[in-house]
Structure formats: C-alpha cells, structure tokens
Short mmCIF file of C-alpha atoms in Angstrom, two decimals:
data_model
loop_
_atom_site.label_atom_id
_atom_site.label_comp_id
_atom_site.label_asym_id
_atom_site.label_seq_id
_atom_site.Cartn_x
_atom_site.Cartn_y
_atom_site.Cartn_z
CA UNK N 212 -37.38 -31.92 40.21
CA UNK N 213 -35.86 -28.57 39.95
CA UNK N 214 -35.88 -26.19 42.93
CA UNK N 215 -35.43 -22.44 42.51
CA UNK N 216 -34.97 -21.42 46.14
CA UNK N 217 -31.53 -19.92 46.80
CA UNK N 218 -29.52 -22.07 49.13
CA UNK N 219 -25.97 -21.42 50.54
CA UNK N 220 -23.45 -24.29 50.64
CA UNK N 221 -19.76 -24.56 51.35
CA UNK N 222 -17.68 -26.38 48.62
CA UNK N 223 -15.86 -29.11 50.35
CA UNK N 224 -13.90 -30.72 47.53
CA UNK N 225 -13.68 -31.26 43.69
CA UNK N 226 -14.45 -34.54 41.86
CA UNK N 227 -12.01 -35.73 39.21
CA UNK N 228 -14.28 -34.01 36.62
CA UNK N 229 -13.87 -30.63 38.57
CA UNK N 230 -17.46 -30.55 39.93
CA UNK N 231 -17.55 -28.88 43.34
CA UNK N 232 -19.01 -31.06 46.13
CA UNK N 233 -21.15 -29.61 48.80
CA UNK N 234 -24.15 -30.88 50.91
CA UNK N 235 -27.79 -29.95 51.20
CA UNK N 236 -28.71 -31.87 54.30
CA UNK N 237 -27.39 -35.41 53.97
CA UNK N 238 -27.52 -35.28 50.07
CA UNK N 239 -24.37 -34.31 48.09
CA UNK N 240 -24.80 -31.62 45.66
CA UNK N 241 -22.51 -31.04 42.55
CA UNK N 242 -21.63 -27.56 41.23
CA UNK N 243 -19.71 -26.41 38.07
CA UNK N 244 -17.18 -23.71 38.20
CA UNK N 245 -16.48 -23.44 42.01
CA UNK N 246 -13.44 -24.14 44.26
CA UNK N 247 -12.99 -25.77 47.60
CA UNK N 248 -13.63 -23.61 50.50
CA UNK N 249 -15.94 -21.21 48.78
CA UNK N 250 -19.39 -20.37 50.01
CA UNK N 251 -21.82 -20.17 47.08
CA UNK N 252 -25.44 -19.36 46.62
CA UNK N 253 -27.07 -22.00 44.53
CA UNK N 254 -29.98 -21.75 42.03
CA UNK N 255 -31.70 -24.13 39.72
CA UNK N 256 -31.20 -27.09 42.00
CA UNK N 257 -32.00 -30.37 40.36
CA UNK N 258 -32.78 -33.02 42.88
CA UNK N 259 -31.98 -36.65 41.82
CA UNK N 260 -32.62 -39.84 43.92
CA UNK N 261 -29.22 -39.83 45.70
CA UNK N 262 -27.70 -36.40 44.87
CA UNK N 263 -28.42 -32.90 43.59
CA UNK N 264 -27.06 -30.77 40.81
CA UNK N 265 -27.01 -27.05 40.92
CA UNK N 266 -25.63 -23.76 39.48
CA UNK N 267 -23.56 -21.35 41.43
CA UNK N 268 -25.48 -18.10 41.29
CA UNK N 269 -23.09 -16.07 43.45
CA UNK N 270 -19.73 -16.70 45.11
CA UNK N 271 -19.99 -15.25 48.65
CA UNK N 272 -16.40 -16.06 49.76
CA UNK N 273 -14.06 -16.66 46.86
CA UNK N 274 -11.08 -19.07 47.11
CA UNK N 275 -7.61 -17.49 47.19
CA UNK N 276 -7.09 -19.58 44.03
CA UNK N 277 -9.91 -17.83 42.13
CA UNK N 278 -8.93 -15.48 39.31
CA UNK N 279 -10.36 -13.82 36.32
CA UNK N 280 -9.91 -16.29 33.38
CA UNK N 281 -7.17 -15.28 30.96
CA UNK N 282 -9.55 -15.88 27.95
CA UNK N 283 -12.64 -13.72 27.11
CA UNK N 284 -14.38 -16.80 25.64
CA UNK N 285 -13.86 -19.00 28.79
CA UNK N 286 -17.57 -18.82 30.11
CA UNK N 287 -18.96 -19.81 26.68
CA UNK N 288 -16.35 -22.09 25.17
CA UNK N 289 -16.44 -25.85 26.02
CA UNK N 290 -12.67 -26.31 25.75
CA UNK N 291 -11.47 -25.41 29.27
CA UNK N 292 -13.08 -25.81 32.62
CA UNK N 293 -10.37 -24.80 35.12
CA UNK N 294 -9.31 -21.40 33.91
CA UNK N 295 -11.14 -19.66 36.92
CA UNK N 296 -8.40 -21.21 39.11
CA UNK N 297 -4.85 -19.85 39.29
CA UNK N 298 -2.27 -22.24 37.89
CA UNK N 299 -0.67 -22.87 41.35
CA UNK N 300 -4.06 -23.69 42.49
CA UNK N 301 -4.73 -26.05 39.63
CA UNK N 302 -1.57 -28.02 40.46
CA UNK N 303 -2.50 -28.12 44.09
CA UNK N 304 -5.96 -29.25 43.62
CA UNK N 305 -5.07 -31.86 40.98
CA UNK N 306 -2.64 -33.32 43.50
CA UNK N 307 -5.38 -33.45 46.07
CA UNK N 308 -7.84 -35.08 43.70
CA UNK N 309 -5.38 -37.86 42.73
CA UNK N 310 -4.30 -38.42 46.33
CA UNK N 311 -7.92 -38.69 47.44
CA UNK N 312 -8.68 -41.28 44.78
CA UNK N 313 -5.79 -43.47 46.06
CA UNK N 314 -6.59 -42.95 49.64
CA UNK N 315 -10.09 -44.35 49.20
CA UNK N 316 -8.69 -47.65 47.83
CA UNK N 317 -5.16 -48.25 49.12
CA UNK N 318 -3.27 -48.27 52.42
CA UNK N 319 -0.76 -45.62 53.57
CA UNK N 320 2.31 -47.75 52.74
CA UNK N 321 1.52 -47.90 49.13
CA UNK N 322 0.94 -44.15 48.93
CA UNK N 323 4.55 -43.53 50.04
CA UNK N 324 5.80 -44.81 46.66
CA UNK N 325 3.76 -42.13 44.75
CA UNK N 326 5.05 -38.63 44.23
CA UNK N 327 1.77 -36.76 44.12
CA UNK N 328 3.40 -33.45 43.24
CA UNK N 329 2.60 -32.45 39.83
CA UNK N 330 5.15 -31.90 37.06
CA UNK N 331 4.24 -28.65 35.35
CA UNK N 332 4.81 -27.89 31.76
CA UNK N 333 3.43 -24.67 30.21
CA UNK N 334 0.43 -22.96 31.60
CA UNK N 335 -0.60 -21.48 28.28
CA UNK N 336 0.43 -21.93 24.68
CA UNK N 337 1.03 -25.65 25.10
CA UNK N 338 -1.42 -27.26 22.75
CA UNK N 339 0.42 -28.25 19.59
CA UNK N 340 -2.69 -29.44 17.79
CA UNK N 341 -6.40 -28.51 17.58
CA UNK N 342 -9.52 -29.83 15.92
CA UNK N 343 -11.80 -26.92 14.79
CA UNK N 344 -15.44 -27.26 14.00
CA UNK N 345 -16.86 -25.30 11.18
CA UNK N 346 -19.57 -22.71 11.78
CA UNK N 347 -21.47 -21.99 8.57
CA UNK N 348 -22.21 -18.23 7.99
CA UNK N 349 -23.76 -18.80 4.65
CA UNK N 350 -23.70 -21.35 1.89
CA UNK N 351 -20.18 -20.41 0.80
CA UNK N 352 -18.56 -19.07 3.98
CA UNK N 353 -17.40 -21.08 7.05
CA UNK N 354 -15.39 -19.95 10.01
CA UNK N 355 -13.36 -22.21 12.44
CA UNK N 356 -14.50 -22.53 16.09
CA UNK N 357 -15.01 -24.67 19.13
CA UNK N 358 -18.12 -26.20 20.54
CA UNK N 359 -19.81 -24.06 23.23
CA UNK N 360 -19.95 -25.40 26.79
CA UNK N 361 -22.74 -28.04 27.28
CA UNK N 362 -23.91 -27.32 23.61
CA UNK N 363 -23.35 -28.45 19.97
CA UNK N 364 -23.31 -24.86 18.91
CA UNK N 365 -20.02 -23.37 17.54
CA UNK N 366 -18.34 -20.32 18.86
CA UNK N 367 -15.88 -18.72 16.38
CA UNK N 368 -12.35 -18.55 17.58
CA UNK N 369 -9.50 -16.18 16.42
CA UNK N 370 -7.20 -16.70 19.38
CA UNK N 371 -7.04 -19.36 22.00
CA UNK N 372 -4.46 -18.91 24.91
CA UNK N 373 -3.96 -22.63 25.21
CA UNK N 374 -2.86 -23.08 21.56
CA UNK N 375 0.69 -22.93 20.34
CA UNK N 376 1.48 -19.55 18.73
CA UNK N 377 1.93 -21.24 15.31
CA UNK N 378 -1.77 -22.15 15.30
CA UNK N 379 -3.01 -18.74 16.61
CA UNK N 380 -0.94 -17.12 13.80
CA UNK N 381 -3.12 -18.79 11.16
CA UNK N 382 -6.20 -17.94 13.07
CA UNK N 383 -5.35 -14.26 13.01
CA UNK N 384 -6.72 -12.17 10.25
CA UNK N 385 -8.96 -15.05 9.16
CA UNK N 386 -6.06 -16.85 7.30
CA UNK N 387 -7.54 -20.25 8.23
CA UNK N 388 -11.13 -19.22 7.25
CA UNK N 389 -9.85 -17.96 3.92
CA UNK N 390 -7.92 -21.21 3.27
CA UNK N 391 -10.94 -23.41 4.22
CA UNK N 392 -13.38 -21.53 2.00
CA UNK N 393 -11.06 -21.58 -0.92
CA UNK N 394 -10.50 -25.28 -0.42
CA UNK N 395 -14.23 -25.96 -0.23
CA UNK N 396 -14.86 -24.24 -3.42
CA UNK N 397 -12.99 -26.88 -5.29
CA UNK N 398 -13.71 -29.78 -3.06
CA UNK N 399 -16.06 -32.66 -3.93
CA UNK N 400 -19.22 -33.26 -1.95
CA UNK N 401 -17.63 -36.08 -0.10
CA UNK N 402 -14.70 -33.84 0.94
CA UNK N 403 -17.08 -31.06 1.98
CA UNK N 404 -19.02 -33.60 4.04
CA UNK N 405 -15.76 -34.60 5.67
CA UNK N 406 -14.95 -30.99 6.53
CA UNK N 407 -18.33 -30.41 8.01
CA UNK N 408 -18.52 -33.62 9.98
CA UNK N 409 -14.92 -33.85 11.18
CA UNK N 410 -13.81 -30.26 11.33
CA UNK N 411 -10.30 -29.06 10.46
CA UNK N 412 -7.39 -30.59 12.09
CA UNK N 413 -4.61 -28.24 12.50
CA UNK N 414 -1.07 -29.22 13.73
CA UNK N 415 1.14 -26.45 14.91
CA UNK N 416 4.62 -27.44 16.13
CA UNK N 417 7.61 -26.87 13.93
CA UNK N 418 9.23 -30.11 12.95
CA UNK N 419 10.83 -32.11 10.11
CA UNK N 420 9.36 -32.45 6.63
CA UNK N 421 7.25 -35.29 5.33
CA UNK N 422 5.80 -35.54 1.90
CA UNK N 423 6.91 -31.94 1.25
CA UNK N 424 4.85 -30.51 4.07
CA UNK N 425 6.09 -28.79 7.16
CA UNK N 426 4.52 -29.87 10.43
CA UNK N 427 3.89 -26.27 11.27
CA UNK N 428 0.58 -24.88 10.11
CA UNK N 429 -0.78 -27.99 8.51
CA UNK N 430 -4.39 -28.26 7.66
CA UNK N 431 -6.08 -31.12 5.83
CA UNK N 432 -6.40 -30.50 2.16
CA UNK N 433 -4.75 -33.61 0.64
CA UNK N 434 -3.88 -37.08 1.74
CA UNK N 435 -0.30 -36.16 1.90
CA UNK N 436 -1.01 -33.31 4.25
CA UNK N 437 -2.82 -35.61 6.76
CA UNK N 438 0.67 -37.07 7.59
CA UNK N 439 3.13 -34.92 9.51
CA UNK N 440 6.22 -35.46 11.57
CA UNK N 441 8.05 -33.82 14.39
CA UNK N 442 11.27 -34.01 16.41
CA UNK N 443 10.48 -35.53 19.72
CA UNK N 444 13.43 -35.87 22.11
CA UNK N 445 15.80 -36.03 19.20
CA UNK N 446 13.67 -38.77 17.41
CA UNK N 447 11.70 -38.10 14.25
CA UNK N 448 8.22 -39.29 14.57
CA UNK N 449 5.61 -39.57 11.86
CA UNK N 450 2.00 -39.78 12.51
CA UNK N 451 -1.50 -39.17 10.82
CA UNK N 452 -3.26 -36.06 12.28
CA UNK N 453 -6.60 -37.75 11.97
CA UNK N 454 -5.56 -40.37 14.66
CA UNK N 455 -4.66 -39.91 18.23
CA UNK N 456 -1.58 -38.07 19.27
CA UNK N 457 -0.53 -36.18 22.31
CA UNK N 458 -1.55 -32.49 22.21
CA UNK N 459 1.22 -31.30 24.57
CA UNK N 460 4.63 -32.02 23.09
CA UNK N 461 6.38 -30.18 25.94
CA UNK N 462 4.78 -32.51 28.57
CA UNK N 463 5.44 -35.62 26.53
CA UNK N 464 9.09 -34.77 26.10
CA UNK N 465 9.38 -34.19 29.83
CA UNK N 466 7.74 -37.52 30.60
CA UNK N 467 9.96 -39.34 28.23
CA UNK N 468 13.18 -37.69 29.39
CA UNK N 469 12.33 -38.40 33.07
CA UNK N 470 11.27 -42.13 32.74
CA UNK N 471 12.42 -43.95 29.61
CA UNK N 472 15.57 -45.59 30.68
CA UNK N 473 14.36 -49.16 30.31
CA UNK N 474 16.61 -52.01 29.08
CA UNK N 475 16.10 -55.74 28.45
CA UNK N 476 15.54 -58.54 25.84
CA UNK N 477 11.96 -57.97 24.90
CA UNK N 478 9.14 -55.42 25.14
CA UNK N 479 5.47 -55.24 24.40
CA UNK N 480 3.91 -51.94 23.48
CA UNK N 481 0.18 -52.27 24.13
CA UNK N 482 -2.02 -49.66 22.42
CA UNK N 483 1.18 -48.59 20.58
CA UNK N 484 -0.29 -46.05 18.18
CA UNK N 485 2.26 -44.75 15.89
CA UNK N 486 4.98 -46.13 18.13
CA UNK N 487 5.50 -43.00 20.17
CA UNK N 488 7.09 -44.86 23.05
CA UNK N 489 8.56 -47.70 21.14
CA UNK N 490 10.91 -45.41 19.23
CA UNK N 491 12.56 -44.87 22.66
CA UNK N 492 12.78 -48.65 23.44
CA UNK N 493 13.82 -50.28 20.26
CA UNK N 494 17.66 -49.50 20.69
CA UNK N 495 17.58 -50.81 24.27
CA UNK N 496 15.79 -54.12 23.57
CA UNK N 497 16.65 -57.02 21.19
CA UNK N 498 13.15 -57.61 20.19
CA UNK N 499 9.60 -55.93 20.45
CA UNK N 500 6.03 -56.32 19.74
CA UNK N 501 3.70 -53.39 18.88
CA UNK N 502 -0.02 -54.02 19.43
CA UNK N 503 -2.46 -51.50 17.69
CA UNK N 504 -5.94 -52.14 16.25
CA UNK N 505 -5.86 -48.95 14.19
CA UNK N 506 -4.38 -49.85 10.81
CA UNK N 507 -3.32 -46.32 9.88
CA UNK N 508 -1.57 -45.93 13.24
CA UNK N 509 0.25 -49.14 12.83
CA UNK N 510 1.32 -48.23 9.32
CA UNK N 511 2.93 -45.07 10.67
CA UNK N 512 4.58 -47.16 13.47
CA UNK N 513 6.27 -49.26 10.80
CA UNK N 514 7.78 -46.11 9.32
CA UNK N 515 8.89 -44.79 12.75
CA UNK N 516 10.79 -47.95 13.88
CA UNK N 517 13.96 -49.27 12.24
CA UNK N 518 14.63 -52.38 14.43
CA UNK N 519 14.26 -55.45 12.20
CA UNK N 520 13.32 -57.62 15.15
CA UNK N 521 10.09 -55.64 15.75
CA UNK N 522 6.79 -57.37 15.14
CA UNK N 523 3.64 -55.41 14.30
CA UNK N 524 0.29 -56.88 15.35
CA UNK N 525 -2.93 -55.29 14.12
CA UNK N 526 -5.40 -56.74 16.55
CA UNK N 527 -7.50 -55.37 19.37
CA UNK N 528 -6.37 -55.92 23.06
CA UNK N 529 -8.98 -58.64 23.70
CA UNK N 530 -7.96 -60.50 20.49
CA UNK N 531 -4.32 -60.43 21.63
CA UNK N 532 -5.23 -62.12 24.81
CA UNK N 533 -6.56 -65.09 22.81
CA UNK N 534 -3.32 -65.50 20.70
CA UNK N 535 -0.86 -68.24 21.58
CA UNK N 536 1.95 -65.79 21.50
CA UNK N 537 0.40 -63.69 24.24
CA UNK N 538 1.31 -66.32 26.74
CA UNK N 539 5.10 -65.46 26.43
CA UNK N 540 6.75 -63.10 29.05
CA UNK N 541 8.16 -59.76 28.12
CA UNK N 542 10.77 -57.92 30.10
CA UNK N 543 8.63 -54.80 29.85
CA UNK N 544 5.02 -54.25 28.89
CA UNK N 545 4.12 -50.49 27.94
CA UNK N 546 0.47 -49.59 28.38
CA UNK N 547 -1.09 -46.39 27.34
CA UNK N 548 -4.80 -47.26 27.46
CA UNK N 549 -7.82 -44.98 26.44
CA UNK N 550 -9.74 -43.20 29.05
CA UNK N 551 -11.81 -46.28 29.70
CA UNK N 552 -8.78 -48.08 31.01
CA UNK N 553 -8.02 -51.72 30.86
CA UNK N 554 -10.60 -54.29 30.04
CA UNK N 555 -11.26 -57.16 32.41
CA UNK N 556 -9.75 -59.49 29.79
CA UNK N 557 -6.53 -57.54 29.67
CA UNK N 558 -6.23 -57.35 33.53
CA UNK N 559 -6.67 -61.10 33.70
CA UNK N 560 -4.18 -61.63 31.00
CA UNK N 561 -1.59 -59.59 33.00
CA UNK N 562 -2.33 -61.51 36.16
CA UNK N 563 -2.22 -64.85 34.47
CA UNK N 564 1.01 -64.38 32.58
CA UNK N 565 2.70 -62.53 35.39
CA UNK N 566 4.35 -60.08 33.22
CA UNK N 567 7.39 -58.81 35.29
CA UNK N 568 7.23 -55.09 34.69
CA UNK N 569 4.56 -52.72 33.50
CA UNK N 570 5.11 -49.15 32.40
CA UNK N 571 1.74 -47.54 32.64
CA UNK N 572 0.67 -44.17 31.31
CA UNK N 573 -2.82 -43.11 32.30
CA UNK N 574 -4.92 -40.18 31.17
CA UNK N 575 -7.82 -40.93 33.53
CA UNK N 576 -7.13 -41.30 37.36
CA UNK N 577 -10.54 -42.94 37.98
CA UNK N 578 -10.03 -45.91 35.78
CA UNK N 579 -6.34 -45.96 36.80
CA UNK N 580 -7.25 -46.55 40.40
CA UNK N 581 -9.97 -49.04 39.44
CA UNK N 582 -7.35 -51.06 37.39
CA UNK N 583 -4.63 -50.89 39.92
CA UNK N 584 -6.96 -51.99 42.66
CA UNK N 585 -7.22 -55.31 40.88
CA UNK N 586 -3.54 -55.62 39.86
CA UNK N 587 -2.12 -54.76 43.25
CA UNK N 588 -4.62 -56.23 45.70
CA UNK N 589 -5.17 -59.55 43.95
CA UNK N 590 -2.80 -59.75 40.95
CA UNK N 591 0.54 -59.85 42.65
CA UNK N 592 1.78 -56.55 41.47
CA UNK N 593 3.38 -53.74 43.63
CA UNK N 594 3.79 -50.11 42.73
CA UNK N 595 7.30 -49.08 42.30
CA UNK N 596 6.93 -45.58 40.97
CA UNK N 597 4.12 -42.98 40.26
CA UNK N 598 4.24 -39.37 39.03
CA UNK N 599 1.55 -36.92 37.84
CA UNK N 600 2.18 -34.71 34.70
CA UNK N 601 0.11 -31.66 33.89
CA UNK N 602 -0.34 -32.17 30.20
CA UNK N 603 -3.59 -30.23 30.04
CA UNK N 604 -3.52 -26.98 32.16
CA UNK N 605 -6.82 -25.08 32.40
CA UNK N 606 -8.68 -28.47 32.31
CA UNK N 607 -9.19 -31.29 34.83
CA UNK N 608 -7.39 -33.85 32.60
CA UNK N 609 -4.53 -35.60 34.27
CA UNK N 610 -1.72 -37.61 32.75
CA UNK N 611 0.41 -39.86 34.89
CA UNK N 612 3.31 -42.27 34.68
CA UNK N 613 3.55 -45.47 36.64
CA UNK N 614 5.75 -48.45 37.02
CA UNK N 615 4.42 -51.82 38.33
CA UNK N 616 6.42 -54.93 39.22
CA UNK N 617 5.39 -58.42 39.70
CA UNK N 618 6.22 -60.01 43.16
CA UNK N 619 7.51 -63.22 41.38
#
C-alpha cells in the first residue's frame, strides 16, 4: 500500500546501504538521500508488513554535512549515493555505521582493539577503472555512459568527478565514442554483442607495458588489450581488465603499506585473484598456496609470482575444504572474500583446522560482522587489529583490514 499523505519524520541514523532510518509510529521507515538529524517531509510512503519506505519530498532542517553534489549528474546517475554529504561527513558517518554494526554483536572490550577512524585516500579522481555501458543513438552510433539510478536506462557521461583524469581525458571531445564506433564497424557480430552486453572496460592509471599496450587509456579491442599491468607499491602486477581488480589504486597502496609486514614459513591466499596480496608475501615466506576458482585470474597470478615454491589451485573455496591438503596449518591465511562473505563451510574449516592467523580484507561490513560473530564467539579467534579504509568516497561502500589470531 502506498500512502500519499505528507508526514514529517526525523532521520535517526543510516543503514550500511545509506538509507536513512526514521519512524512512523512504531514502524521504521527507510528514506534515500537523507542524513542523520534532518527533519524531512515524506511522500509516496510504501507500507510493508514490518517497515515503510518513502521518498524525501522536502528537507526542513538540513544536516551540517549536507552539500550541493559536485557532479551535475548525481541525482540521475546510479554510480554514487553519498555525494550530497560533505567528505568529512562521509568519513564520520561511515565510522558510526561500522561501530554500530559491531556494537550490536560484540562487547566493549573487543571494540577497544578496533580503530574506527577512517583512513581517507582521495575524495575525487580516485577511480582508476570504469565499466561503461553503451547507449545506442542509432544503428551505427553508440555513446558510453552509466546506468541511471534505480533503472536500466543509460545516461551519457563525458566527465565523472570520481574517475582518474586519464579516463576523463578520453571521454572529453567524444574520443572514446569515436574509438568505440570505429571498432564496431569492423567487429564481428559476436564482438558487437560483447560490447553491447558487457560494455567497455576502461583502465586509467599509468603503469608498465604489457603486450605493447600502456595501462593508461586502455579499452577492449583485442585479446592483448584485455591484459594490462601497473606498478603497485613498487611491484609490477598484471591482470585481466575483465576480471575483478580494485578500482582505487591509491587506497590499495595505502592498505598494503600500512599492514603487509607478515613473515613465516607458509601462507594461503584465499580468493587470491591475480595474486594482488601474494606478491607482497612471496619474499617473506618459504612456501605459499594461492586458491582461486577463476582460471583467467589464476593464470595472471602465475605470471605475477616468481617464488618457485608457490602452488596454484584452481578450485572453489568449498572444494578446497574437501581436499586432504586443506587440513594443514599455514602461518598466515589471507582472505579477501566477495561481498557475500564466507560460506558456512569455509568458516567451519577455519575453526576445525585452527589456522593460527587470518588477514581479512572485507568489502561488506554486514557480512564481516556476521562471519566474525561465529569466528570470535565460538571459533576460538580473537581480534588483534581492525581498520577502515575509504576506498570508495561518494558511496556507502567500505573496505576494511583485520587480523584475527587463534587462541591456541
């Protein structure tokens, strides 16, 4: 049921997805685009069984953090959802969101080991890669853009404040549009389908050369150009732009510089990808195992690592738990799971094998707290260190670094 009567509520907090939380009577109402402390007039209130959803029709008392978004496309584009908040406000509110998630589950003594202050990187111009969708103007002309908010429609983009300048440079004067359309004229139907379905991947940070192609201003036109490399904390790292890779090199370098001082005999890199973290471990450990289900990513990892005592395993995390070799102990287990977090099978494997130390990189605080609740409360692990890194300013995404140690 949707109600159209205007109701005024005070925004009490934000969820991890940045929805504002208020109350209509005893029922919570979730509102997009608002900030804590604001009084807002609601419209189009949708009443669910246990909660409501509504649109903020008017901000009666704006938060001191509220600002005019530094992007003219902000209200239409689906890329950012926090640009209406000042950057200092974003950092403060992300800290409160993470602290609140932990406080609901853990006691005060555990919270003392967490530094909830946010390590900031660059507010704007930080994204070193982008995936553009193609908007068809006519049969022979396409322009790059992003999906609109809450829609599959495409909004053309010629400049994005969050993108590295090298990407914006090829957007200016329709340089990317011209290159795309020229490529499509000579492409096969299969290639055209690939462009339309998957969009254009653009990588925009200057780096070393691979297959004769600079990492700067790379778009997909050939198999060779789908592989690029960059200099990451003085290490050359190769990867396939079609696979996963961090979109904030500045933040990634800060996280590595701050934390990767591990040493030991053996390490296991769970969800290793192209070996991003392993390249900073191979010189400090005698042996290592990289686990990655994506064949292309694992192939790039083999190119990135030079230690002859590294083993590469192309299985899923659940399949790994069934292997006899999974029962061994490693001095360090590195885990950088997807947003869905750890599966029950992987959590049980960690608890059963009592891996002595876990380096955990999380991109989702909700699943992070869920997984830590089991590992710490019933799995024999204690939290040694925790820190939040702002990899994605102007959005609600949070990247964080953690170290867990087993009591035994």
